[in-house]
Amino acid sequence: FQRSTSDWGYVGDLVEDDDKIGLYSYKVQSTITSRLANTMIQAKMVNNARRPQPIVFDVQVPKGAFIDNFTMDINGITFTSHIREKSEARKMYAQAKAKGKAAGIVRSNALDMENFQTEVNVPPGMRIQFQLHYHEMIRRRLSSYEHIISVKPGRLAKHMEVDVRIIEPQGLRYVHVPNSLGDHFNGITTISKGEKKAHVSFKPTMAQQRKCPKCSSTAVDGNFVVQYDVNRETTGGELEIFNGYFIHFFAPENLDPLPKNILFVIDVSGSMWGLKMKQTIEAMKAILSELRAADQFSLIDFNHNVRCWRDNLVSATPSQVEDAKKYIQTIHPNGGTNINEALLRATFILNEAKSLGMLDPNSVSMIVLVSDGDPTVGELKLTTIQKNVKQSIKDEFSLFCLGIGFDVDYDFLQRIATDNRGMAQRIFGNQETSLQMKNFYNQVSTPLLKKIQFNYPQESVSDVTQSSFHNYFGGSEIVVAGKVDTENLQHLESVVTATAANAELVMETLRDVEELDGFMKKDRYADPEFTRKLWAYLTVNQMMAERNAAPTAALKRNITKSILQMSLDHHIVTPFTAMLIENAEKDEIMLADQPKDPRKGCCPGTLGLTPNAPNNNKGIPAWANVTAVPVSFMPEQRSPPVSSLSINRVDNDPHFIIHLPKSQRNICFNINSEPGKILNLVSDPGTGVVVNGQLVGAKKAENKKLNTYFGKFGFYFKNKGLKVEITTEKITLKDGSYAITLSWADTGHIIRKQLLISVKKESNVTITVGEEMSFMVLLHRVWKKHPVNVDFLGIYIPPENQFSPAAHGLIGQFASEPEVSIHHQTPGQAPEKPQAIMEVKGNKFTVTRGVQKDYRTDRVLGTDVLCWFVHNSGKGFIDGHYRDYLVPHLYSFMKKP
């Protein structure tokens, strides 16, 4: 475990940011062997500052990938990983934590991409190397395999390299690398393609990485994408047998598309208001234009009510398509979300059409659901909705789900789609929503085969993954794997068939075993375990789907045991295992964990593997983005790690937390004022926006101190003439003499002059102003007979809000981020609360490392947020004195101090 770092070579000439952290190298190596991609991401960094400071390793991992290894090398001391059953791993971690030897926890949340994120406090002059390994199966969509690698080094690297090798025994038809990182890197990528192998290399120099010739920031920030396809036999099938496993690739072409019966079910509730609805309408008009003459279709739109454009399926004639487009154009979103009734109405129309003999026997029936939110009207229990839809569909047709934005319960959409022979996809609510929707539709718009069953001779194979499929769509691929008896290959070659309800018998092509064996063993980059890994990948994913659909608790427990054993046997992190990362002496431990419920953390004090999405999406709530959590490897200090979230907020009595995106720091301060006083949070004469909060006191003082909280917020949008007042009892929108009120007992939406107010019952209010701004107000209820505490409000403001340079206020002044320097860290009176010197705005003062709470995900206990605390009501950090921010009325602009 003692490893020399002499292979780093000369580490001078590094470009450092103000933090004096240098990135010596950032390397990505990925090898694709017969669709199995093994990817390694490595970063070598050094702390050239004179003080200890955190170094972050932050990479994005595709959602479907299995992480199988992670190592850290700190000045020659290596931390390695092991897979354990989750409860056993947590027990070991808890024991280490009790001894003060636990460094932190890494966890995973299942979204489209996951951030594997670790932060280590590194002493001055010390080097650190991070290395992460994961593997995934590359899926074929729209006639192309697409391998996506997130490349976001965060700073200039002395050595930067992305190296991708492709080994495909079937032979390569083409290899293409789109310019996904931008025109800045035109001509830098090289592609070397042979008959069955290809090599893609991207090695920008440090000068080429710069955003501009004199810039110190990197332009490398996005996805590196490799697209390719393989040669195919006329049968469309390929069997590869290697090391005791077989992989069956099935992708027939040159078949006529089957007619389809398709129902589009579109969410038109109030939360779809704005750009999301506009983009959905644009996409639907384009999709309707692509319907074929043999297709039948209809439209259902729903909010708290359900409406049908036609009560039955109609032929996709030009006149019907044109009428449907006109209908789509008239939709205006408002109201709640009744997903259950909408889906049951769609299944009723399809079932009725079938019972009346209106469907072509060879046609394919499907429902496409487009929604952005959880059910708020009608049946609200997700398991009941899932059961109702499953019983109504009866395995007769497929359900495909498009989840728009971050408010939607994407896991529910995945479950309900997978349960009904379909698939789900998250659509980010941005300018490309329309394109993403059309691309998804294109994946399912051309059914070529239905009810496919693969038949394998039992004397030759065992442990076969899923072998029956509802549909095969053009441009995709079906993959089946299993174990094979190499003594009975002649049976496999002569008997393997695929049958389909609308096709003749399809014979398969068996790749010569000796030829494949020789080819793989000669190539030093090929993964000799690719068949075993592909079989395990498919098997675990299939068992996860079966577990979700298991009708009894006993069956679910048995499947869970099988998944656990597969995870341990094949060294992969699943919802039932965890990865322990420890040093040679096993006295320093980290825990890489993936919770069963992706919306909940595994345990207190977590870091890493969190949801991520494109930063350019102004429609995404910033409170969905989670940033790094520090871990200390300093021998004199081992403070428990905590989570922090990238957003400005005021909560509790009242605690201010200001997130500084450029320096990735959280700065905290408290304001101690009197009940009834009104504090200005945002005053922006440039955009005409004001946000003020009125304080309310506790019922009585404790320890001679009366705690105050925000009991009322006022929002004034001067340019629209709108005022919004939020108290612990109600939410009121005022437009001159017009007023409308919702109580906290409601779930609903108010829309006026392109301003959207969304109320979630007894939880929160979100105010959205076009694409420019959003605000969240959180409700805290307490026991009404509590002798001290009162109901109160918290406010969360994303830093992406487009305030003008004239913005001010306790929060608004930080729209233009100040330069902040924190140095000379020393131990505090408590070990977990070190002190340091902060320099900002020409002021120098002492700050203390501490913990505040973010209540968005847990309104009772909150989530810990690590920050530097400024004493004396923020003096020195905020402009002037906090009393300068007192205003006379709830909608008053403030005067700058």
JSON list of C-alpha atoms in Angstrom, two decimals, residues 740-819:
[
{"chain": "A", "resi": 740, "resn": "ILE", "atom": "CA", "xyz": [-56.49, 35.81, -4.92]},
{"chain": "A", "resi": 741, "resn": "THR", "atom": "CA", "xyz": [-55.60, 33.69, -1.89]},
{"chain": "A", "resi": 742, "resn": "LEU", "atom": "CA", "xyz": [-54.58, 30.07, -1.30]},
{"chain": "A", "resi": 743, "resn": "SER", "atom": "CA", "xyz": [-54.18, 28.49, 2.12]},
{"chain": "A", "resi": 744, "resn": "TRP", "atom": "CA", "xyz": [-51.37, 26.13, 3.14]},
{"chain": "A", "resi": 745, "resn": "ALA", "atom": "CA", "xyz": [-54.01, 23.37, 3.13]},
{"chain": "A", "resi": 746, "resn": "ASP", "atom": "CA", "xyz": [-54.17, 23.68, -0.69]},
{"chain": "A", "resi": 747, "resn": "THR", "atom": "CA", "xyz": [-52.03, 22.26, -3.46]},
{"chain": "A", "resi": 748, "resn": "GLY", "atom": "CA", "xyz": [-52.42, 24.42, -6.55]},
{"chain": "A", "resi": 749, "resn": "HIS", "atom": "CA", "xyz": [-51.11, 27.16, -8.80]},
{"chain": "A", "resi": 750, "resn": "ILE", "atom": "CA", "xyz": [-51.76, 30.83, -9.49]},
{"chain": "A", "resi": 751, "resn": "ILE", "atom": "CA", "xyz": [-50.68, 32.37, -12.80]},
{"chain": "A", "resi": 752, "resn": "ARG", "atom": "CA", "xyz": [-50.78, 36.08, -13.56]},
{"chain": "A", "resi": 753, "resn": "LYS", "atom": "CA", "xyz": [-48.73, 38.23, -15.96]},
{"chain": "A", "resi": 754, "resn": "GLN", "atom": "CA", "xyz": [-46.19, 35.42, -16.54]},
{"chain": "A", "resi": 755, "resn": "LEU", "atom": "CA", "xyz": [-45.67, 34.95, -12.80]},
{"chain": "A", "resi": 756, "resn": "LEU", "atom": "CA", "xyz": [-46.33, 31.45, -11.47]},
{"chain": "A", "resi": 757, "resn": "ILE", "atom": "CA", "xyz": [-47.03, 30.63, -7.82]},
{"chain": "A", "resi": 758, "resn": "SER", "atom": "CA", "xyz": [-46.98, 26.89, -7.02]},
{"chain": "A", "resi": 759, "resn": "VAL", "atom": "CA", "xyz": [-48.21, 25.76, -3.61]},
{"chain": "A", "resi": 760, "resn": "LYS", "atom": "CA", "xyz": [-47.41, 22.32, -2.21]},
{"chain": "A", "resi": 761, "resn": "LYS", "atom": "CA", "xyz": [-49.75, 21.47, 0.63]},
{"chain": "A", "resi": 762, "resn": "GLU", "atom": "CA", "xyz": [-48.31, 22.20, 4.10]},
{"chain": "A", "resi": 763, "resn": "SER", "atom": "CA", "xyz": [-44.81, 22.22, 2.59]},
{"chain": "A", "resi": 764, "resn": "ASN", "atom": "CA", "xyz": [-43.56, 25.03, 0.35]},
{"chain": "A", "resi": 765, "resn": "VAL", "atom": "CA", "xyz": [-44.38, 27.77, -2.14]},
{"chain": "A", "resi": 766, "resn": "THR", "atom": "CA", "xyz": [-42.35, 28.34, -5.30]},
{"chain": "A", "resi": 767, "resn": "ILE", "atom": "CA", "xyz": [-42.53, 31.67, -7.16]},
{"chain": "A", "resi": 768, "resn": "THR", "atom": "CA", "xyz": [-41.26, 31.59, -10.75]},
{"chain": "A", "resi": 769, "resn": "VAL", "atom": "CA", "xyz": [-40.83, 34.72, -12.86]},
{"chain": "A", "resi": 770, "resn": "GLY", "atom": "CA", "xyz": [-40.40, 33.65, -16.50]},
{"chain": "A", "resi": 771, "resn": "GLU", "atom": "CA", "xyz": [-36.97, 32.12, -17.00]},
{"chain": "A", "resi": 772, "resn": "GLU", "atom": "CA", "xyz": [-35.21, 34.80, -14.96]},
{"chain": "A", "resi": 773, "resn": "MET", "atom": "CA", "xyz": [-35.97, 34.16, -11.31]},
{"chain": "A", "resi": 774, "resn": "SER", "atom": "CA", "xyz": [-37.37, 31.72, -8.80]},
{"chain": "A", "resi": 775, "resn": "PHE", "atom": "CA", "xyz": [-37.85, 31.72, -5.02]},
{"chain": "A", "resi": 776, "resn": "MET", "atom": "CA", "xyz": [-38.92, 29.03, -2.55]},
{"chain": "A", "resi": 777, "resn": "VAL", "atom": "CA", "xyz": [-40.59, 29.68, 0.80]},
{"chain": "A", "resi": 778, "resn": "LEU", "atom": "CA", "xyz": [-40.65, 26.75, 3.23]},
{"chain": "A", "resi": 779, "resn": "LEU", "atom": "CA", "xyz": [-43.29, 26.34, 5.97]},
{"chain": "A", "resi": 780, "resn": "HIS", "atom": "CA", "xyz": [-42.31, 25.15, 9.46]},
{"chain": "A", "resi": 781, "resn": "ARG", "atom": "CA", "xyz": [-45.19, 23.95, 11.63]},
{"chain": "A", "resi": 782, "resn": "VAL", "atom": "CA", "xyz": [-44.80, 23.35, 15.37]},
{"chain": "A", "resi": 783, "resn": "TRP", "atom": "CA", "xyz": [-47.11, 21.92, 17.99]},
{"chain": "A", "resi": 784, "resn": "LYS", "atom": "CA", "xyz": [-49.68, 24.66, 18.63]},
{"chain": "A", "resi": 785, "resn": "LYS", "atom": "CA", "xyz": [-49.51, 24.13, 22.39]},
{"chain": "A", "resi": 786, "resn": "HIS", "atom": "CA", "xyz": [-45.73, 24.34, 22.49]},
{"chain": "A", "resi": 787, "resn": "PRO", "atom": "CA", "xyz": [-44.81, 26.70, 25.35]},
{"chain": "A", "resi": 788, "resn": "VAL", "atom": "CA", "xyz": [-42.10, 28.53, 23.37]},
{"chain": "A", "resi": 789, "resn": "ASN", "atom": "CA", "xyz": [-41.96, 27.80, 19.63]},
{"chain": "A", "resi": 790, "resn": "VAL", "atom": "CA", "xyz": [-44.13, 29.33, 16.89]},
{"chain": "A", "resi": 791, "resn": "ASP", "atom": "CA", "xyz": [-44.79, 28.54, 13.23]},
{"chain": "A", "resi": 792, "resn": "PHE", "atom": "CA", "xyz": [-42.29, 30.27, 10.94]},
{"chain": "A", "resi": 793, "resn": "LEU", "atom": "CA", "xyz": [-41.01, 30.50, 7.33]},
{"chain": "A", "resi": 794, "resn": "GLY", "atom": "CA", "xyz": [-37.68, 30.01, 5.56]},
{"chain": "A", "resi": 795, "resn": "ILE", "atom": "CA", "xyz": [-36.67, 31.37, 2.16]},
{"chain": "A", "resi": 796, "resn": "TYR", "atom": "CA", "xyz": [-34.32, 29.84, -0.44]},
{"chain": "A", "resi": 797, "resn": "ILE", "atom": "CA", "xyz": [-33.01, 31.93, -3.36]},
{"chain": "A", "resi": 798, "resn": "PRO", "atom": "CA", "xyz": [-30.90, 30.31, -6.14]},
{"chain": "A", "resi": 799, "resn": "PRO", "atom": "CA", "xyz": [-27.71, 32.21, -7.07]},
{"chain": "A", "resi": 800, "resn": "GLU", "atom": "CA", "xyz": [-28.64, 31.84, -10.77]},
{"chain": "A", "resi": 801, "resn": "ASN", "atom": "CA", "xyz": [-31.43, 34.44, -10.38]},
{"chain": "A", "resi": 802, "resn": "GLN", "atom": "CA", "xyz": [-30.82, 37.18, -12.92]},
{"chain": "A", "resi": 803, "resn": "PHE", "atom": "CA", "xyz": [-30.66, 40.24, -10.71]},
{"chain": "A", "resi": 804, "resn": "SER", "atom": "CA", "xyz": [-29.20, 43.47, -12.07]},
{"chain": "A", "resi": 805, "resn": "PRO", "atom": "CA", "xyz": [-25.82, 44.93, -10.99]},
{"chain": "A", "resi": 806, "resn": "ALA", "atom": "CA", "xyz": [-27.81, 47.39, -8.85]},
{"chain": "A", "resi": 807, "resn": "ALA", "atom": "CA", "xyz": [-29.19, 44.61, -6.62]},
{"chain": "A", "resi": 808, "resn": "HIS", "atom": "CA", "xyz": [-28.65, 44.95, -2.88]},
{"chain": "A", "resi": 809, "resn": "GLY", "atom": "CA", "xyz": [-30.14, 43.71, 0.35]},
{"chain": "A", "resi": 810, "resn": "LEU", "atom": "CA", "xyz": [-28.90, 41.15, 2.86]},
{"chain": "A", "resi": 811, "resn": "ILE", "atom": "CA", "xyz": [-28.91, 38.52, 0.10]},
{"chain": "A", "resi": 812, "resn": "GLY", "atom": "CA", "xyz": [-29.12, 40.62, -3.08]},
{"chain": "A", "resi": 813, "resn": "GLN", "atom": "CA", "xyz": [-25.73, 42.28, -2.54]},
{"chain": "A", "resi": 814, "resn": "PHE", "atom": "CA", "xyz": [-24.08, 38.89, -3.18]},
{"chain": "A", "resi": 815, "resn": "ALA", "atom": "CA", "xyz": [-25.50, 38.60, -6.71]},
{"chain": "A", "resi": 816, "resn": "SER", "atom": "CA", "xyz": [-22.09, 40.11, -7.59]},
{"chain": "A", "resi": 817, "resn": "GLU", "atom": "CA", "xyz": [-19.80, 37.75, -5.71]},
{"chain": "A", "resi": 818, "resn": "PRO", "atom": "CA", "xyz": [-17.14, 39.51, -3.62]},
{"chain": "A", "resi": 819, "resn": "GLU", "atom": "CA", "xyz": [-13.54, 38.31, -3.44]}
]
